[in-house]
XYZ file of C-alpha atoms in Angstrom:
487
model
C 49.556 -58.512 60.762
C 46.150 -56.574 61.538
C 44.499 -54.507 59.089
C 41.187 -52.522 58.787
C 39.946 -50.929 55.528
C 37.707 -47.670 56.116
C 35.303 -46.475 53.238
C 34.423 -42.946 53.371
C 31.265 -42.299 50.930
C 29.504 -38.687 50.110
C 27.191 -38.046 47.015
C 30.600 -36.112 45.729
C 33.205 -38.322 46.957
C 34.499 -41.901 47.820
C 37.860 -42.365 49.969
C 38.650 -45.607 51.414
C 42.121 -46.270 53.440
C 43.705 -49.188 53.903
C 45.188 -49.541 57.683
C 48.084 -52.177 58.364
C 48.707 -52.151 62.259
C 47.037 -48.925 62.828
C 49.086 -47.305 60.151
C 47.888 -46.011 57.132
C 49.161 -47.778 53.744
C 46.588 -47.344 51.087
C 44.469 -44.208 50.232
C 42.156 -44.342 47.467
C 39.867 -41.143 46.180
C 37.121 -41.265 43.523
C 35.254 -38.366 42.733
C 32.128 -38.548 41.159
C 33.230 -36.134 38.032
C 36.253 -38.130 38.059
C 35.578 -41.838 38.296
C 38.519 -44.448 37.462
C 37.931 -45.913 34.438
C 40.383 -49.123 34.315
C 39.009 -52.088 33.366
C 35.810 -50.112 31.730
C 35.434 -51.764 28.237
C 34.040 -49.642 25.460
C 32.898 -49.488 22.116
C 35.054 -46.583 20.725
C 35.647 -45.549 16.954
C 39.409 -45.210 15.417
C 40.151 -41.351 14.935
C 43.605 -41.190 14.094
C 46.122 -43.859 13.183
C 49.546 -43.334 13.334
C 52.005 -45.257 11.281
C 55.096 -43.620 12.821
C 54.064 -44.841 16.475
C 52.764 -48.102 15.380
C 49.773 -46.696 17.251
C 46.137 -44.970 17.073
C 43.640 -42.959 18.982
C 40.253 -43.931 20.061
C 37.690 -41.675 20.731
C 35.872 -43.667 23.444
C 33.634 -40.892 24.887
C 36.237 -38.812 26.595
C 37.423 -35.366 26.788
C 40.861 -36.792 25.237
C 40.790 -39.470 22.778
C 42.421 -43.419 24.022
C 45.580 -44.488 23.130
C 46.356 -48.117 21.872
C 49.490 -50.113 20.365
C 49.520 -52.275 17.657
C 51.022 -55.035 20.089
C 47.598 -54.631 22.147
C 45.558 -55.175 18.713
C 47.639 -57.934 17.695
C 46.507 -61.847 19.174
C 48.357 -62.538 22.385
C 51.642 -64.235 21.395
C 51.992 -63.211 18.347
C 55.652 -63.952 17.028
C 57.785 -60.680 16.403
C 58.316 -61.674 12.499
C 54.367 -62.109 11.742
C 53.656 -58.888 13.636
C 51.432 -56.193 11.222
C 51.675 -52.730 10.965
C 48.797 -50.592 12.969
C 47.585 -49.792 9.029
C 46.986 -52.993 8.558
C 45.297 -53.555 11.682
C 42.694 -50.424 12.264
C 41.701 -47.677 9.995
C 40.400 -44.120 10.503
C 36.314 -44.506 11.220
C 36.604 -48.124 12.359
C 34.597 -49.172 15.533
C 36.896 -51.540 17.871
C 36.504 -53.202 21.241
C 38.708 -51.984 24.082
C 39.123 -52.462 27.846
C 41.105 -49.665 29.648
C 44.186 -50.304 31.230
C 45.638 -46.882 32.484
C 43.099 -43.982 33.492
C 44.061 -40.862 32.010
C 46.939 -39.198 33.818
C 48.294 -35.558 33.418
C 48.100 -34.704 29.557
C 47.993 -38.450 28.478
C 44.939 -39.950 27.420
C 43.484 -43.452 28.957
C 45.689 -46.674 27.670
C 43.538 -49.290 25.746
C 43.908 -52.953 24.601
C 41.438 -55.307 22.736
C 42.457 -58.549 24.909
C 39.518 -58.031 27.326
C 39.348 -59.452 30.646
C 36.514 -59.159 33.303
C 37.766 -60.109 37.221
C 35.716 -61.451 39.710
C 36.780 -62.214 43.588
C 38.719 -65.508 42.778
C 39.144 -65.471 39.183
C 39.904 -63.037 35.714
C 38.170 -64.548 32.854
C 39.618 -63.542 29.327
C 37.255 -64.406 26.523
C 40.417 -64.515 24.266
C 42.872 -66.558 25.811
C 43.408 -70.114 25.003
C 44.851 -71.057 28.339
C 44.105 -71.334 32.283
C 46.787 -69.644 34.833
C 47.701 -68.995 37.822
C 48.997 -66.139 39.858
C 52.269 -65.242 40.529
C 51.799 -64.191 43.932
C 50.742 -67.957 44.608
C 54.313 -69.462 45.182
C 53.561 -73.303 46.300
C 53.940 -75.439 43.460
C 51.214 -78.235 44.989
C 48.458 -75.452 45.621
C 49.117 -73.942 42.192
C 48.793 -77.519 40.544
C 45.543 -78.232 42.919
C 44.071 -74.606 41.430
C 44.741 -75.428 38.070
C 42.740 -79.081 38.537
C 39.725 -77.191 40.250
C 39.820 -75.033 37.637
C 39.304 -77.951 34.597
C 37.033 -79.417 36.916
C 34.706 -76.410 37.750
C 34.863 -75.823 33.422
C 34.028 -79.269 33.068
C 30.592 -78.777 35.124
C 29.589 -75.224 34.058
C 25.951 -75.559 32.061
C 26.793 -72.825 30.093
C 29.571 -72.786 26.976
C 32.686 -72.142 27.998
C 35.715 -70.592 25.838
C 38.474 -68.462 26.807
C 41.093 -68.714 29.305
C 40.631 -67.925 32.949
C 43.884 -66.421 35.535
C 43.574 -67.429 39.363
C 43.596 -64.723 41.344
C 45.861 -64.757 44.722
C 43.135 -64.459 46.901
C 41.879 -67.919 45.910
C 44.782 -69.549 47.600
C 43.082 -72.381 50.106
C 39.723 -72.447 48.432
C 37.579 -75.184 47.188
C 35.841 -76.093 43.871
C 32.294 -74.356 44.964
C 33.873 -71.054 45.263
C 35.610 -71.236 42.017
C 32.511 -73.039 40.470
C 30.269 -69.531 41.663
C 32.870 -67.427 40.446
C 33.113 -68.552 36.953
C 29.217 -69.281 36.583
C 28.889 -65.499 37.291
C 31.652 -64.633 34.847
C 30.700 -66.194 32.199
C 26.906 -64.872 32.602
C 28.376 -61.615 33.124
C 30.445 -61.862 29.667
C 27.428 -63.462 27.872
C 25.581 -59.975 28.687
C 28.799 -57.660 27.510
C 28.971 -59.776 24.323
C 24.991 -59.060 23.570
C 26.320 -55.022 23.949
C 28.786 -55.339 21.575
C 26.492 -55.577 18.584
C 24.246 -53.423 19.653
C 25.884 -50.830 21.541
C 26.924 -47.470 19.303
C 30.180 -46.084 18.930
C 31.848 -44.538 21.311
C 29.923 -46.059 24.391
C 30.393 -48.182 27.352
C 29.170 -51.570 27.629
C 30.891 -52.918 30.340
C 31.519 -50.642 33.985
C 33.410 -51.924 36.622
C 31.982 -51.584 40.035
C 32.039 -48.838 42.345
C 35.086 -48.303 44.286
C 33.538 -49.173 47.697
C 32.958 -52.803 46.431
C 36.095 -52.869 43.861
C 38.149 -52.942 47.100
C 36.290 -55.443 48.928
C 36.448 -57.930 46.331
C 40.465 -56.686 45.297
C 41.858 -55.729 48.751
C 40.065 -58.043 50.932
C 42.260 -60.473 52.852
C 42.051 -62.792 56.124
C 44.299 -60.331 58.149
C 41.844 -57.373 57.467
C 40.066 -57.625 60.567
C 37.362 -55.323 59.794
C 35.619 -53.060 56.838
C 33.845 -50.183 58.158
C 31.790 -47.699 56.464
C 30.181 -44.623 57.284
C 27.342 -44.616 54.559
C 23.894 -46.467 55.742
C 23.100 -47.084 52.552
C 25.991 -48.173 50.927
C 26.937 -50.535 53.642
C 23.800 -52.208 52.745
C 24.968 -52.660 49.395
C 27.772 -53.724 50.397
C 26.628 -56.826 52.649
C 24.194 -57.899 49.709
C 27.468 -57.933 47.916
C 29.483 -59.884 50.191
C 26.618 -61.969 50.797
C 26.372 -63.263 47.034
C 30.402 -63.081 45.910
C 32.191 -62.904 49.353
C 30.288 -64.964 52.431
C 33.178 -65.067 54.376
C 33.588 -60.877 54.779
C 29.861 -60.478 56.046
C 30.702 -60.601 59.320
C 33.709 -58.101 59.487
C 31.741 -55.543 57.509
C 29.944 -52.916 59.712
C 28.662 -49.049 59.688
C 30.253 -46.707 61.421
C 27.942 -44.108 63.246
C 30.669 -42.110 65.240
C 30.681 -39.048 65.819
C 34.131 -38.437 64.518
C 34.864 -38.620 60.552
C 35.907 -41.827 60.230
C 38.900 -40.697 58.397
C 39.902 -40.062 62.028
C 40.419 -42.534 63.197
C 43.975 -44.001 62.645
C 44.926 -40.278 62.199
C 43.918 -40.912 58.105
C 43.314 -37.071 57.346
C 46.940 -36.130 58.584
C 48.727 -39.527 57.004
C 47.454 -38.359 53.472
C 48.336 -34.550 54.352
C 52.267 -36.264 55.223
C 51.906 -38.072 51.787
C 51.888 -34.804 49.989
C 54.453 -33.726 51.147
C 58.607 -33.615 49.340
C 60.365 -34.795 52.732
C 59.093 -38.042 54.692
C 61.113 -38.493 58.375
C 61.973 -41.271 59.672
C 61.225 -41.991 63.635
C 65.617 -42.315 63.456
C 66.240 -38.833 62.562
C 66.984 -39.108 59.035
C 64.414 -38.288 56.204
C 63.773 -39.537 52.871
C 62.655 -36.668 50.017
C 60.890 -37.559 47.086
C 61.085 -36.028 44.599
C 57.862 -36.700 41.331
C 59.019 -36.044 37.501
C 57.763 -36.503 34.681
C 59.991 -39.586 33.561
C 60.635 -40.781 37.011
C 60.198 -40.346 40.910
C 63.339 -40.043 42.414
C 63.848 -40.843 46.165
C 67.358 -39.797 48.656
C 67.759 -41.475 52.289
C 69.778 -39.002 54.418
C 70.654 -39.753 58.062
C 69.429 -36.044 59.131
C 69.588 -35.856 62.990
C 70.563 -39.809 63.968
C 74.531 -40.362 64.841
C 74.001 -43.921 66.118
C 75.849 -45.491 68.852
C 78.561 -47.231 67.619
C 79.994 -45.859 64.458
C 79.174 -44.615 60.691
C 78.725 -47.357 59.190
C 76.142 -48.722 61.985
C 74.311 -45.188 61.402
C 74.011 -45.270 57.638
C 73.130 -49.362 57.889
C 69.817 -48.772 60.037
C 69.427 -45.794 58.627
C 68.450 -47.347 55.010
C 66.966 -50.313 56.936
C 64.346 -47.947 58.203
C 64.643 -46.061 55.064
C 63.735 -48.991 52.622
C 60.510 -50.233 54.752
C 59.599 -46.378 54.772
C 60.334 -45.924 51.161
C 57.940 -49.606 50.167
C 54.781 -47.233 52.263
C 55.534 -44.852 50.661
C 54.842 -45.953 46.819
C 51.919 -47.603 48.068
C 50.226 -44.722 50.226
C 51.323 -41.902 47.205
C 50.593 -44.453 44.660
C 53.865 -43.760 42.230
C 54.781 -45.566 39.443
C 56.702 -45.862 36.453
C 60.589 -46.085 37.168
C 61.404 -45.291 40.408
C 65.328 -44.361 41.373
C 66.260 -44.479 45.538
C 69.473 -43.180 45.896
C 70.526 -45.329 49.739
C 73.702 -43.870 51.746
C 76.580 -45.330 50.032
C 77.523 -48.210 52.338
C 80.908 -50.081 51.961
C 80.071 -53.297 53.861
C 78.504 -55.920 50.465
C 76.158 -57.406 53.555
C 74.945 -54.787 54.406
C 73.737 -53.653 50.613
C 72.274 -56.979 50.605
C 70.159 -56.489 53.888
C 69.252 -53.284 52.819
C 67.886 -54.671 49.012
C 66.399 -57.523 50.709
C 64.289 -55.521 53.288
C 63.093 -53.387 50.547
C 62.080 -56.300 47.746
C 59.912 -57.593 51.701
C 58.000 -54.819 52.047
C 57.317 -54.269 48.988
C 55.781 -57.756 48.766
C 52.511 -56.635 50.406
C 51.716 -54.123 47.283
C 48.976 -54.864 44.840
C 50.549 -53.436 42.288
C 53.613 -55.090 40.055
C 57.083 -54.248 41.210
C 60.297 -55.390 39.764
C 63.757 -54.590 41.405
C 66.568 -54.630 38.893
C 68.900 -54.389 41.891
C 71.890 -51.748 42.642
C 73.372 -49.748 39.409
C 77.087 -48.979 38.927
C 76.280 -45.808 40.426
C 75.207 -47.099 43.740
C 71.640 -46.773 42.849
C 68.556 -48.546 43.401
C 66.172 -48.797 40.507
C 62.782 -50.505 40.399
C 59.712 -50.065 38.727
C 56.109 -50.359 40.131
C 53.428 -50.701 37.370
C 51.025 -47.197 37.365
C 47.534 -47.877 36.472
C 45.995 -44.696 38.270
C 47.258 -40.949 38.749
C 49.077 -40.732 42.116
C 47.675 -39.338 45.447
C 49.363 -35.783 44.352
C 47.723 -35.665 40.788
C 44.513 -36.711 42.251
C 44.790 -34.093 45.275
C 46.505 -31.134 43.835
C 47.347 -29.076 40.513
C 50.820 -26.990 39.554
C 50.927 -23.875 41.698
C 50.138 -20.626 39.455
C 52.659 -19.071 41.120
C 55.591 -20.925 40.187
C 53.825 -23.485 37.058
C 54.703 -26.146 39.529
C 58.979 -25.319 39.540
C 58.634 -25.200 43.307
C 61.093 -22.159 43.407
C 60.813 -18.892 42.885
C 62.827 -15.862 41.269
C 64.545 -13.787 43.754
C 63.120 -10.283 44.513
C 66.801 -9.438 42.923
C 66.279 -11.017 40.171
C 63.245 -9.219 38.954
C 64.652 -6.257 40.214
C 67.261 -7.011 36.765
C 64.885 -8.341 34.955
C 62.481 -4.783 35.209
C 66.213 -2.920 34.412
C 66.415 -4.677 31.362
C 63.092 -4.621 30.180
C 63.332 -0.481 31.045
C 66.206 -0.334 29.036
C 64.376 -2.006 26.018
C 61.272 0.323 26.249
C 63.464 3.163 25.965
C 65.077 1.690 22.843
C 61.608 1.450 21.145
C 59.875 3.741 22.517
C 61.418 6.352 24.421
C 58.361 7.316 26.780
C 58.545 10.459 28.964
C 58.215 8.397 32.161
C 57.946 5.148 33.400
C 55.932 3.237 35.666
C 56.977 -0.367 37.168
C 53.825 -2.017 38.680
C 55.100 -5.088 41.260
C 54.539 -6.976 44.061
C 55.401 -5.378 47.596
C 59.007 -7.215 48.449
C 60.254 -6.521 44.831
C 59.036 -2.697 45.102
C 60.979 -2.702 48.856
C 63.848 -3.705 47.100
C 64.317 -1.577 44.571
C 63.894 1.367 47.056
C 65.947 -0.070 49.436
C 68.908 -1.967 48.404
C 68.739 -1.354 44.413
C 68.129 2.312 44.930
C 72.234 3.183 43.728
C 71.199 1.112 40.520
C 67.899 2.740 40.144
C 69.405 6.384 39.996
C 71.996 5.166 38.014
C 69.687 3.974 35.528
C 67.516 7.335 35.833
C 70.562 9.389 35.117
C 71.660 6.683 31.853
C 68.120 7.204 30.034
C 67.846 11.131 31.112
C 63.684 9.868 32.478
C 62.032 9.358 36.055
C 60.959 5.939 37.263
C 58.276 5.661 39.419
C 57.024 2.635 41.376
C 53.741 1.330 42.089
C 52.657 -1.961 45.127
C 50.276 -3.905 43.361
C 48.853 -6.174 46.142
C 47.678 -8.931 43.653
C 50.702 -9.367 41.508
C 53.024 -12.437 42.856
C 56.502 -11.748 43.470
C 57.348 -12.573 39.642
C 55.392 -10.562 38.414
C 55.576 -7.131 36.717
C 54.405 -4.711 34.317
C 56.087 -1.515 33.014
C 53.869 1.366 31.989
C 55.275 3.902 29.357
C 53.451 7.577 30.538
């Protein structure tokens, strides 16, 4: 497998894509005003501790104050039964040490813990930890044993002191002890500079930024399939190679700057992949169509066969119907970034082999995402539920805002409706009130209507209160809204 990742960079804006086989997978957007903020550590100040939620917010500079639990105060593996109470652990005023792990999404505030961690390109130092790991993504048993030895061994030459824990990250699989030596020599001069801000840093304040997004995905996305990095700022792409030069030797030579003439988000159709993604209905190149549907709890996702009929029978349909479905459907989480608990509702298939084939090809595709999955497999229901771990907002929370329209229903009332709604609201005026005449001020179809096809009703109403109704087009007003003006 191929892949190219293409960084788009303006003083307001910085988009990179990630391409697998000319097809887009990954889109990621960072806007100046609106920077990601996970794995930022900050000195923030306790402002409210709550008891009830064995939890507090931190004001850590923000518009919206942090949110932490007690279990991310508490030392890693602490047993349940010696576990404290968050009023034993912080108090109103208090200045505390966190690291972000969720950016602020929606209404909630950013997610904070106090067991810090600062990553590098093979390696995730935390200051706290008391042991060395390795990555799950690293499967062989004799590479993950050979890691852990270059690990004690690189420790074991390192001039400066060492303490904490440090995780192997995936993309050190094959590397040697220089690598891993550089890596942690960097980390722990990095940490010995975010310890000196601690101290002296006030309250709230940052003392440790992650980098820029540009070089955040060259040292987190970068791979030996991705053929080629290209980027369309001079500058930046400067930075960049000094970058790759000192953490990364092996990426110089795929990185490059693009001077086309075309946005570079052209190429590989980007622009109109990422218009798709924001759309409710995906289709597949079958016939049938998945639509996905983003709540508030979870993202719900239905496979429907839509135009294909196969060539042999049903059950041939529906089976490579959700094959197609379930690669379609791992893109998909990945390229509109969703988390949290995610529910695909598959065509009901009777043959057990085929379920399987169908799970299977979904828990493959999905093995290529960066972020955490977990498939707990097919419900009583017929169900597939899985979870993908949300650290960012999605592509559509990034992109768009609730219509004013609707307040982000997606539907709206019926020019009927109103129509009944204005009657009743007449009929309550004339209770209170009792005007000489009345005015209804709407939008043009819900005006047509009650001319047209609600006229009966309107005179009927007319004659009930013994007063004239009169209607007014207002041009601005949406088609649920309406205002009734006693004269």
């Amino acid at each position: 497998m191929s892949g190219e990742v293409l960084i788009n960079l303006t003083p307001m804006e910085t988009r990179v894509a990630v391409v697998e086989n000319g097809v887009l997978q990954e889109a990621f957007i960072e806007r100046s005003r609106r920077r990601g903020i996970v794995g930022n550590i900050y000195k923030g100040k306790v402002v409210r501790v709550l008891p009830g939620m064995q939890a507090a917010f931190v004001d850590i500079g923000l518009d919206r104050a942090a949110f932490i639990h007690a279990h991310e105060v508490m030392p890693p593996g602490t047993p349940v039964d010696e576990q404290l109470s968050i009023g034993h652990l912080l108090h109103e005023g208090q200045a505390l040490v966190v690291q972000v792990t969720k950016d602020p999404i929606g209404s909630k505030g950013a997610r904070l813990t106090t067991h810090l961690s600062v990553p590098s390109r093979y390696l995730v130092y935390m200051p706290d930890a008391p042991h060395h790991g390795v990555s799950q993504r690293i499967e062989d048993d004799r590479e993950r044993e050979r890691l852990r030895g270059l690990i004690d061994e690189a420790q074991a030459r390192q001039d400066l002191e060492v303490s904490g824990g440090f995780i192997v990250r995936t993309a050190a699989e094959g590397v040697g002890l220089e690598e891993l030596f550089a890596d942690m020599h960097f980390l722990l001069r990095l940490w010995r500079k975010v310890s000196e801000r601690k101290i002296t840093a006030p309250a709230p304040s940052v003392i440790y930024d992650d980098l820029p997004l540009f070089m955040r995905i060259l040292r987190d996305v970068m791979r030996d399939d991705i053929e080629k990095v290209r980027i369309d700022s001079r500058e930046n792409h400067g930075k960049l190679i000094e970058f790759a030069e000192e953490f990364m030797p092996d990426a110089v030579e795929r990185i490059e700057h693009y001077a086309g003439e075309r946005p570079i988000f052209d190429l590989f159709s980007v622009e109109d992949e990422i218009q798709k993604a924001l759309g409710r209905k995906v289709q597949l190149k079958s016939g049938g169509y998945l639509v996905i549907d983003p709540t508030e709890a979870m993202t719900t996702i239905d496979v429907n066969t839509g135009g294909y009929v196969g060539h042999r029978n049903l059950e041939e349909t529906i089976f490579k119907t959700n094959l197609e479905a379930a690669t379609a459907i791992a893109r998909q989480l990945r390229l509109r970034n969703l988390g949290g608990i995610i529910i695909i509702d598959f065509i009901d298939m009777e043959d057990t082999e085929h379920q399987r084939q169908v799970l299977r090809m979904l828990e493959k595709s999905l093995e290529r995402d960066h972020a955490k999955t977990k498939c707990t497999g097919v419900t009583e229901l017929g169900l597939v539920q899985l979870t993908r771990k949300r650290t960012r907002e999605s592509l559509e929370q990034t992109l768009c805002e609730a219509c004013p329209t609707c307040a982000g229903r997606g539907t709206l009332k019926t020019p009927e409706t109103v129509c009944y709604e204005i009657f009743r609201e007449i009929l309550r005026e004339e209770r209170a009130y009792s005007a000489e005449t009345y005015m209804v001020l709407a939008g043009q179809a819900v005006v047509d209507r009650l001319l047209d096809e609600e006229s009966a009703a309107v005179a009927d109403l007319e004659e009930f209160i013994g007063k004239p109704i009169r209607f007014q087009v207002e041009t601005h007003y949406s088609q649920e809204q309406y205002d009734i003006v006693l004269m």
